[in-house]
Amino acid sequence: MTFENYIEAEQFSFDKTEKDTLFLSLLNDLHKHHLGNSEEYQKISAGFFQEDERIASMADTPFVPVSIFKNRLMKSIPEEDIYKVLTSSGTTSSVPSRIVLDKATAALQTFALSKIMNHVLGKNRLPMLIVDSKSILKNRKTFSARGAGILGLSVFGKQHLYLLDDEFKLIKSALQEFAKKHNGQPILIFGFTFMVWQYLAEAELDFELDLSNAILIHSGGWKKLEAMAVDNDTFKTKLKNKFGIAKENIYNFYGMVEQVGSVFLENSDGYLHCPNFSEVIIRNPKDFSVQPHGEEGLIQVISLLPKSYPGHSILTEDIGVVMGEDDASNGWKGKYFKILGRAKKAEIRGCSDTFNN
Amino acid sequence: MSSENNQKLITAFSTALEIDASQVIDDLKYQSIPEWDSMSHMFLISELEEVFEVEIETDDVIDLSSVGKAKEILTKYDVSF
C-alpha cells in the first residue's frame, strides 16, 4: 500500500495486524529518509541498533527526546526548502521548540488533521462557538499555542463566535443571539479544557442555551482542573446537565507542536485514540523497555507525517498508560491510552543524560 | 455573468485580505503574502460564502490555496467564471 492510499483510508480503521505490517513498512521508509538526511538523527539512531538499522518491530522504533527540538534545529531538508518554522514554548521551560516544515509536510499536517476531525464532524462546517477571546489572536506573528489551536480548528466551523471579550468576560448578548439562532441545532464548540470549564460549564445564564446537538472539542490538559478536583466525568456530567451536550459528543484531544496533525482524539470510552497514521508506545523510564498494556511509563509518540524534520518518533515527558487496542466500544481500531501527567523532573533528567552520553 | 462573478471574486479577496484589487490575480497563493495567512483565510471563506451564497465544505476550505483554485472550487458550487 502506498503512503497516499494509507493516509486516505477511513480513520481508525487499521488494527494491530495492519499497524504491524503496513504502518511499520511506511515507518521504515521514513526512518531511512531521516537517516539519510539528518546527521543528528543518524547519530541517535545508531545507538539503538546493533548492525542493520531496520526497524524490525514497532517496539524497536528509535526515538528522539522531545527536548531536542528546544536545543537544536532538527531538519531533514535543505535550507532553501524551509517553508515555515513552528515554535512553541513548553510549560516547564521558556526555551521554545522549533519545528522545521517544508510545504509538503505542512500540507500533510493539515490534511491529517482534517481527516481525523471530519471523521467525527462530517464534511460540512458547523456554526462555531469558540470559548476564548479574539484578543488571543491579535499579534499574528507571535500568537501562542492556544491561538494556533483556535486557528487550526476554525477551518471546521463557520460564523465563528468568540465567547469572551478582551477582558475575558463572557459576551452574554452575543451568546444569547447565538442561542436564539442555533438552540438545538448541530454546532461546533472549541476551547481549551480549563476555559470551557470556567467560562461555559460554570456560566450563569438567564436565558436558555440548548446544546443538545452540539459537538464539543477541547484540549490543553487537565492540570488546572485536577487542582479543582474536576475530572473528565465531572466535566462531561456538568455540561450534559446544564446544556444537554451528549457525553459522546464531547471529545478531548492530545497533540503537540512537535507532531502537528497527529492528534489523539478521545474515543467513546474516554481514552485517547491513535489515528491510522500514529502509534504510541509506553516505556519504562528506568531502562526504556516497552511496558505491557496497563503499566504506566513515558509516552513515545510515532507519526508517519513528519518528513521535513526527524520528529516521526518522539519520547515525550508525559506519563501515560495504554488501556487497550482494537476493542473500543465505538468500533475504532487502534491503540488507546490515557495520560496521567508530566514525568517527574528526575525521570526527565535521567532521559536527557542518556542521550547526552 | 462570468465577468460579473470575476469582479465579485476580486472584491471579496481584496475586502477579506485588505489588499489592493490589482493584487488579486489567479497566481496569488495562500501564505505568499503576509495579508493572506491562516486567520484572514477564514475571513476570506466567509466573504466568498456570503458573496456567492454558497456553503464551502471543509476539504475545499483547505484546498483553496490560490485565486485560481478559488475559481475552480467555486465552479463546483455552480458559480461560473
Coordinates of C-alpha atoms in Angstrom, one line a residue:
Chain A
M1 CA 0.0 0.0 0.0
T2 CA 1.4 3.4 -0.9
F3 CA 1.7 6.2 1.6
E4 CA -1.1 8.1 -0.2
N5 CA -3.5 5.2 0.0
Y6 CA -2.7 4.7 3.6
I7 CA -3.4 8.2 4.8
E8 CA -6.5 8.4 2.5
A9 CA -8.1 5.4 4.2
E10 CA -11.0 5.8 6.6
Q11 CA -9.7 6.9 10.0
F12 CA -9.4 4.4 13.0
S13 CA -9.8 1.5 10.5
F14 CA -6.4 -0.2 10.9
D15 CA -6.0 -2.9 13.6
K16 CA -2.8 -4.3 15.2
T17 CA -2.1 -6.6 12.2
E18 CA -2.2 -3.7 9.8
K19 CA -0.1 -1.4 12.1
D20 CA 2.5 -4.2 12.4
T21 CA 2.8 -4.6 8.7
L22 CA 1.6 -1.6 6.6
F23 CA 2.4 1.1 9.2
L24 CA 5.7 -0.5 10.1
S25 CA 6.8 -0.6 6.4
L26 CA 5.9 3.1 5.9
L27 CA 7.7 3.9 9.1
N28 CA 10.8 2.2 7.9
D29 CA 10.7 4.3 4.7
L30 CA 10.5 7.4 6.8
H31 CA 13.3 6.2 9.1
K32 CA 15.5 5.6 6.1
H33 CA 14.7 9.1 4.8
H34 CA 15.8 10.7 8.1
L35 CA 18.9 8.5 8.4
G36 CA 20.0 9.8 5.0
N37 CA 19.1 13.5 5.6
S38 CA 19.7 14.3 9.3
E39 CA 23.1 13.8 10.9
E40 CA 21.6 14.3 14.3
Y41 CA 19.0 11.6 13.8
Q42 CA 21.6 9.3 12.3
K43 CA 23.7 9.6 15.5
I44 CA 20.8 9.0 17.8
S45 CA 19.5 6.1 15.8
A46 CA 22.9 4.4 15.7
G47 CA 22.7 4.0 19.5
F48 CA 19.6 1.8 19.1
F49 CA 20.8 -0.8 16.7
Q50 CA 23.5 -3.5 16.7
E51 CA 24.1 -3.5 13.0
D52 CA 21.3 -3.4 10.4
E53 CA 19.3 -0.2 11.0
R54 CA 16.0 -1.6 10.1
I55 CA 13.0 -1.3 12.5
A56 CA 12.0 -5.0 12.8
S57 CA 9.1 -4.4 15.1
M58 CA 7.2 -1.3 16.5
A59 CA 9.0 -1.7 19.8
D60 CA 12.4 -1.3 18.2
T61 CA 11.5 2.2 16.9
P62 CA 14.3 4.6 17.9
F63 CA 13.2 7.9 19.4
V64 CA 14.4 11.4 20.0
P65 CA 13.7 13.1 23.3
V66 CA 11.2 15.9 22.9
S67 CA 13.7 18.4 24.5
I68 CA 16.0 18.1 21.4
F69 CA 13.7 20.4 19.5
K70 CA 14.5 23.1 22.0
N71 CA 18.2 22.6 21.9
R72 CA 18.8 22.0 18.2
L73 CA 17.2 22.9 14.9
M74 CA 16.4 19.4 13.6
K75 CA 15.8 19.1 9.9
S76 CA 15.9 16.6 7.1
I77 CA 15.6 19.1 4.2
P78 CA 17.9 21.6 2.6
E79 CA 17.8 25.1 4.0
E80 CA 16.1 26.5 0.8
D81 CA 13.2 24.2 1.2
I82 CA 12.2 25.6 4.6
Y83 CA 8.7 27.0 4.4
K84 CA 7.9 27.7 8.0
V85 CA 9.4 27.1 11.4
L86 CA 6.8 26.4 14.1
T87 CA 7.7 27.5 17.6
S88 CA 6.1 26.8 20.9
S89 CA 7.4 27.3 24.4
G90 CA 6.9 24.3 26.7
T91 CA 5.3 24.7 30.1
T92 CA 8.5 23.8 32.1
S93 CA 10.9 25.9 30.2
S94 CA 10.9 29.2 28.4
V95 CA 13.0 27.9 25.5
P96 CA 10.7 27.2 22.6
S97 CA 10.7 24.1 20.4
R98 CA 11.4 24.8 16.8
I99 CA 9.9 22.6 14.2
V100 CA 11.0 22.9 10.6
L101 CA 8.4 22.5 7.9
D102 CA 8.5 22.3 4.1
K103 CA 5.4 22.8 2.1
A104 CA 4.7 19.1 1.7
T105 CA 4.9 18.4 5.4
A106 CA 2.8 21.4 6.3
A107 CA 0.1 20.3 3.8
L108 CA 0.2 16.8 5.1
Q109 CA -0.4 18.0 8.7
T110 CA -3.5 20.0 7.6
F111 CA -4.7 17.0 5.6
A112 CA -4.2 14.6 8.5
L113 CA -6.0 16.9 11.0
S114 CA -9.0 17.3 8.7
K115 CA -9.1 13.5 8.1
I116 CA -9.4 13.0 11.9
M117 CA -11.8 15.8 12.5
N118 CA -14.0 15.0 9.6
H119 CA -14.4 11.6 11.0
V120 CA -16.4 13.0 13.9
L121 CA -17.7 16.3 12.4
G122 CA -18.7 15.3 8.9
K123 CA -17.6 17.4 5.9
N124 CA -20.0 20.3 6.4
R125 CA -18.7 23.1 8.5
L126 CA -20.9 23.9 11.5
P127 CA -21.6 27.2 13.2
M128 CA -18.8 27.5 15.7
L129 CA -18.6 28.8 19.2
I130 CA -15.0 29.5 20.4
V131 CA -14.6 29.6 24.2
D132 CA -11.8 32.2 24.1
S133 CA -11.2 35.8 23.4
K134 CA -10.3 37.1 19.9
S135 CA -7.5 39.1 21.6
I136 CA -5.5 35.9 21.8
L137 CA -5.0 36.2 18.0
K138 CA -4.1 39.8 17.9
N139 CA -0.4 39.5 17.4
R140 CA -0.4 37.2 14.4
K141 CA 3.3 36.7 14.3
T142 CA 3.8 35.5 17.9
F143 CA 0.5 34.0 18.8
S144 CA 0.5 31.3 21.3
A145 CA -0.2 27.6 21.0
R146 CA -3.7 28.5 22.1
G147 CA -4.1 30.9 19.2
A148 CA -2.6 28.3 16.8
G149 CA -5.1 25.7 18.1
I150 CA -8.0 28.0 17.6
L151 CA -7.0 28.9 14.1
G152 CA -6.3 25.2 13.2
L153 CA -9.8 24.2 14.3
S154 CA -11.5 27.3 12.8
V155 CA -11.4 25.6 9.4
F156 CA -14.0 23.1 10.6
G157 CA -16.5 25.8 11.6
K158 CA -18.3 28.8 10.1
Q159 CA -19.9 32.0 11.5
H160 CA -17.3 31.9 14.3
L161 CA -18.4 33.5 17.6
Y162 CA -15.7 34.2 20.2
L163 CA -17.4 33.9 23.6
L164 CA -15.2 36.2 25.6
D165 CA -14.3 39.9 25.2
D166 CA -10.8 41.4 25.5
E167 CA -11.1 41.3 29.3
F168 CA -12.0 37.6 29.2
K169 CA -15.6 38.3 30.2
L170 CA -18.5 36.3 28.7
I171 CA -20.2 38.3 26.0
K172 CA -23.7 37.4 27.1
S173 CA -25.6 39.3 24.5
A174 CA -23.7 37.6 21.7
L175 CA -24.2 34.2 23.2
Q176 CA -27.9 34.9 23.6
E177 CA -28.1 35.9 20.0
F178 CA -26.3 32.7 19.0
A179 CA -28.7 30.6 21.2
K180 CA -31.7 32.2 19.6
K181 CA -30.4 31.2 16.2
H182 CA -28.9 27.8 16.9
N183 CA -30.5 26.3 20.0
G184 CA -30.9 22.5 19.5
Q185 CA -29.0 22.7 16.2
P186 CA -25.8 21.0 15.3
I187 CA -22.9 23.3 16.2
L188 CA -19.2 23.0 16.9
I189 CA -17.7 24.3 20.2
F190 CA -14.0 24.5 20.7
G191 CA -11.9 25.7 23.6
F192 CA -9.1 24.8 25.9
T193 CA -10.3 22.4 28.6
F194 CA -10.0 24.8 31.6
M195 CA -11.5 27.6 29.6
V196 CA -14.5 25.5 28.7
W197 CA -15.0 24.6 32.3
Q198 CA -14.5 28.1 33.7
Y199 CA -16.4 30.1 31.1
L200 CA -19.0 27.7 29.7
A201 CA -19.7 24.9 32.2
E202 CA -19.7 27.4 35.1
A203 CA -21.5 30.2 33.3
E204 CA -24.6 31.6 34.9
L205 CA -27.1 32.4 32.1
D206 CA -30.5 34.0 32.4
F207 CA -31.6 32.5 29.0
E208 CA -31.9 29.1 27.5
L209 CA -28.8 27.6 25.8
D210 CA -29.7 24.3 24.3
L211 CA -26.5 22.4 23.1
S212 CA -28.2 19.0 22.7
N213 CA -26.8 18.7 19.2
A214 CA -23.5 20.3 19.8
I215 CA -20.1 18.7 19.4
L216 CA -17.5 19.9 21.8
I217 CA -13.8 19.5 21.1
H218 CA -11.4 20.6 23.8
S219 CA -7.7 20.2 24.5
G220 CA -4.9 21.6 26.8
G221 CA -4.7 19.2 29.6
W222 CA -6.4 18.6 33.0
K223 CA -3.7 20.0 35.3
K224 CA -5.7 23.1 36.3
L225 CA -8.9 21.2 36.6
E226 CA -7.4 18.4 38.7
A227 CA -6.4 21.0 41.2
M228 CA -10.1 21.8 41.5
A229 CA -11.0 18.1 41.6
V230 CA -12.7 18.2 38.2
D231 CA -12.1 15.0 36.2
N232 CA -13.3 14.1 32.7
D233 CA -16.6 12.6 34.1
T234 CA -17.4 15.6 36.2
F235 CA -16.6 17.8 33.2
K236 CA -19.0 15.9 30.9
T237 CA -21.7 15.4 33.5
K238 CA -21.9 19.2 34.2
L239 CA -22.1 20.1 30.5
K240 CA -24.7 17.4 30.0
N241 CA -26.9 18.5 32.9
K242 CA -26.6 22.2 32.2
F243 CA -26.8 22.5 28.4
G244 CA -27.7 19.0 27.3
I245 CA -24.4 18.3 25.4
A246 CA -24.4 14.5 24.8
K247 CA -21.4 12.9 26.6
E248 CA -20.5 11.0 23.4
N249 CA -20.2 14.3 21.6
I250 CA -17.5 15.7 23.9
Y251 CA -14.0 15.0 22.6
N252 CA -10.8 15.7 24.4
F253 CA -7.7 15.6 22.3
Y254 CA -3.9 15.3 22.9
G255 CA -1.5 16.8 20.4
M256 CA 1.8 18.7 20.4
V257 CA 3.6 21.2 18.2
E258 CA 6.3 18.6 17.6
Q259 CA 3.8 16.4 15.7
V260 CA 1.1 18.7 14.4
G261 CA -1.7 16.9 12.6
S262 CA -1.3 13.6 14.5
V263 CA -3.9 14.3 17.2
F264 CA -5.2 11.7 19.5
L265 CA -9.0 12.1 19.8
E266 CA -11.0 10.8 22.8
N267 CA -13.0 7.6 22.0
S268 CA -16.3 6.7 23.4
D269 CA -14.6 5.0 26.4
G270 CA -13.0 8.3 27.4
Y271 CA -9.5 7.3 26.3
L272 CA -7.2 9.0 23.7
H273 CA -7.2 7.0 20.5
C274 CA -4.3 6.6 17.9
P275 CA -5.4 7.6 14.4
N276 CA -4.3 5.4 11.5
F277 CA -1.1 7.3 11.0
S278 CA 0.1 7.4 14.6
E279 CA 1.0 5.0 17.3
V280 CA 2.0 5.2 21.0
I281 CA 4.4 3.1 23.0
I282 CA 4.8 3.3 26.7
R283 CA 8.3 3.0 28.0
N284 CA 9.7 2.3 31.4
P285 CA 11.5 5.5 32.4
K286 CA 14.4 3.4 34.0
D287 CA 15.5 1.4 31.1
F288 CA 13.2 2.4 28.2
S289 CA 11.9 -1.1 27.8
V290 CA 8.3 -1.4 26.5
Q291 CA 5.7 -1.5 29.2
P292 CA 2.8 -4.0 28.8
H293 CA -0.7 -2.6 28.5
G294 CA -1.9 -1.3 31.8
E295 CA 1.5 -0.4 33.1
E296 CA 2.4 3.3 33.2
G297 CA 5.5 5.0 31.7
L298 CA 6.8 7.6 29.4
I299 CA 4.8 8.1 26.3
Q300 CA 6.6 7.7 22.9
V301 CA 4.6 9.1 20.0
I302 CA 5.2 7.8 16.5
S303 CA 3.7 9.6 13.4
L304 CA 4.0 8.9 9.7
L305 CA 3.7 12.7 8.9
P306 CA 7.0 14.4 9.7
K307 CA 9.2 14.3 6.7
S308 CA 10.9 17.7 6.8
Y309 CA 12.3 17.1 10.4
P310 CA 13.1 13.8 12.2
G311 CA 10.2 14.0 14.6
H312 CA 8.4 10.9 13.5
S313 CA 9.3 9.2 16.8
I314 CA 9.5 11.3 20.0
L315 CA 9.8 10.4 23.6
T316 CA 7.6 12.9 25.4
E317 CA 7.8 14.0 29.0
D318 CA 4.3 12.8 29.7
I319 CA 3.4 9.7 31.7
G320 CA 0.6 7.6 30.3
V321 CA -0.8 4.1 30.1
V322 CA -2.2 2.0 27.3
M323 CA -5.7 0.9 28.1
G324 CA -6.4 -1.4 25.2
E325 CA -6.2 -2.0 21.5
D326 CA -8.7 -2.6 18.7
D327 CA -11.7 -3.1 21.0
A328 CA -13.0 0.4 21.7
S329 CA -16.8 0.5 22.3
N330 CA -17.4 2.8 19.3
G331 CA -15.6 0.3 17.0
W332 CA -12.5 2.4 16.4
K333 CA -9.4 0.2 15.7
G334 CA -6.0 1.0 17.1
K335 CA -4.4 1.5 20.4
Y336 CA -5.9 3.8 23.1
F337 CA -4.4 5.3 26.2
K338 CA -4.7 7.8 29.0
I339 CA -2.4 10.5 30.3
L340 CA -1.5 10.5 33.9
G341 CA 0.5 13.7 34.0
R342 CA 4.0 15.0 33.5
A343 CA 7.0 12.9 34.3
K344 CA 9.0 13.9 37.5
K345 CA 12.0 16.1 36.9
A346 CA 14.4 13.3 37.9
E347 CA 13.0 11.0 35.3
I348 CA 13.3 13.6 32.6
R349 CA 16.9 14.3 33.7
G350 CA 17.6 10.6 33.5
C351 CA 16.5 10.6 29.9
S352 CA 18.5 13.6 28.8
D353 CA 21.6 12.2 30.5
T354 CA 21.2 9.0 28.5
F355 CA 21.0 11.0 25.2
N356 CA 23.9 13.3 26.1
N357 CA 26.3 10.4 26.6
Chain B
M1 CA -22.3 36.7 -15.9
S2 CA -18.8 35.3 -15.7
S3 CA -17.1 38.7 -15.7
E4 CA -19.6 39.9 -13.1
N5 CA -18.6 36.9 -10.9
N6 CA -14.9 37.6 -11.6
Q7 CA -15.4 41.2 -10.3
K8 CA -17.2 39.9 -7.2
L9 CA -14.4 37.5 -6.6
I10 CA -11.7 40.2 -6.8
T11 CA -13.7 42.4 -4.5
A12 CA -14.2 39.6 -2.0
F13 CA -10.4 38.8 -1.9
S14 CA -9.5 42.5 -1.6
T15 CA -12.1 43.1 1.2
A16 CA -11.2 40.0 3.2
L17 CA -7.4 40.2 2.9
E18 CA -7.3 44.0 2.9
I19 CA -5.2 44.2 -0.3
D20 CA -5.5 46.2 -3.4
A21 CA -7.7 44.7 -6.2
S22 CA -4.8 44.8 -8.6
Q23 CA -3.0 42.1 -6.4
V24 CA -5.8 39.7 -7.0
I25 CA -4.6 37.6 -9.9
D26 CA -5.0 33.8 -10.5
D27 CA -1.5 33.1 -9.3
L28 CA -1.8 34.8 -5.9
K29 CA -1.2 32.0 -3.4
Y30 CA -2.2 31.3 0.2
Q31 CA 0.6 32.4 2.5
S32 CA 2.6 34.0 -0.3
I33 CA 1.8 37.5 1.1
P34 CA 1.6 38.4 4.8
E35 CA -2.0 39.5 4.4
W36 CA -3.2 36.0 3.4
D37 CA -2.5 33.9 6.5
S38 CA -4.5 31.3 8.3
M39 CA -6.6 33.9 10.1
S40 CA -7.5 36.0 7.1
H41 CA -8.2 32.8 5.2
M42 CA -11.2 32.3 7.4
F43 CA -12.5 35.8 6.7
L44 CA -12.0 35.1 3.0
I45 CA -14.0 31.9 3.2
S46 CA -16.9 33.8 5.0
E47 CA -16.7 36.6 2.4
L48 CA -16.9 34.2 -0.5
E49 CA -19.7 32.3 1.1
E50 CA -21.7 35.5 1.6
V51 CA -21.0 37.0 -1.8
F52 CA -21.7 33.8 -3.8
E53 CA -24.4 32.4 -1.4
V54 CA -22.6 29.0 -1.1
E55 CA -21.5 26.8 1.7
I56 CA -18.0 25.7 1.2
E57 CA -17.1 22.2 2.6
T58 CA -14.1 21.7 5.0
D59 CA -11.9 19.9 2.4
D60 CA -12.4 22.8 0.0
V61 CA -11.5 25.4 2.7
I62 CA -8.2 23.6 3.0
D63 CA -7.8 23.2 -0.8
L64 CA -8.4 26.8 -1.6
S65 CA -4.8 27.7 -1.9
S66 CA -4.8 30.4 -4.7
V67 CA -7.1 32.7 -6.5
G68 CA -7.2 30.3 -9.5
K69 CA -8.0 27.5 -7.2
A70 CA -10.8 29.5 -5.6
K71 CA -12.4 29.8 -9.1
E72 CA -12.1 26.1 -9.7
I73 CA -13.7 25.3 -6.3
L74 CA -16.5 27.8 -6.7
T75 CA -17.3 26.3 -10.1
K76 CA -18.1 23.1 -8.3
Y77 CA -20.7 25.1 -6.3
D78 CA -22.3 26.3 -9.6
V79 CA -20.6 29.7 -9.7
S80 CA -19.3 30.2 -13.3
F81 CA -16.3 32.3 -14.3

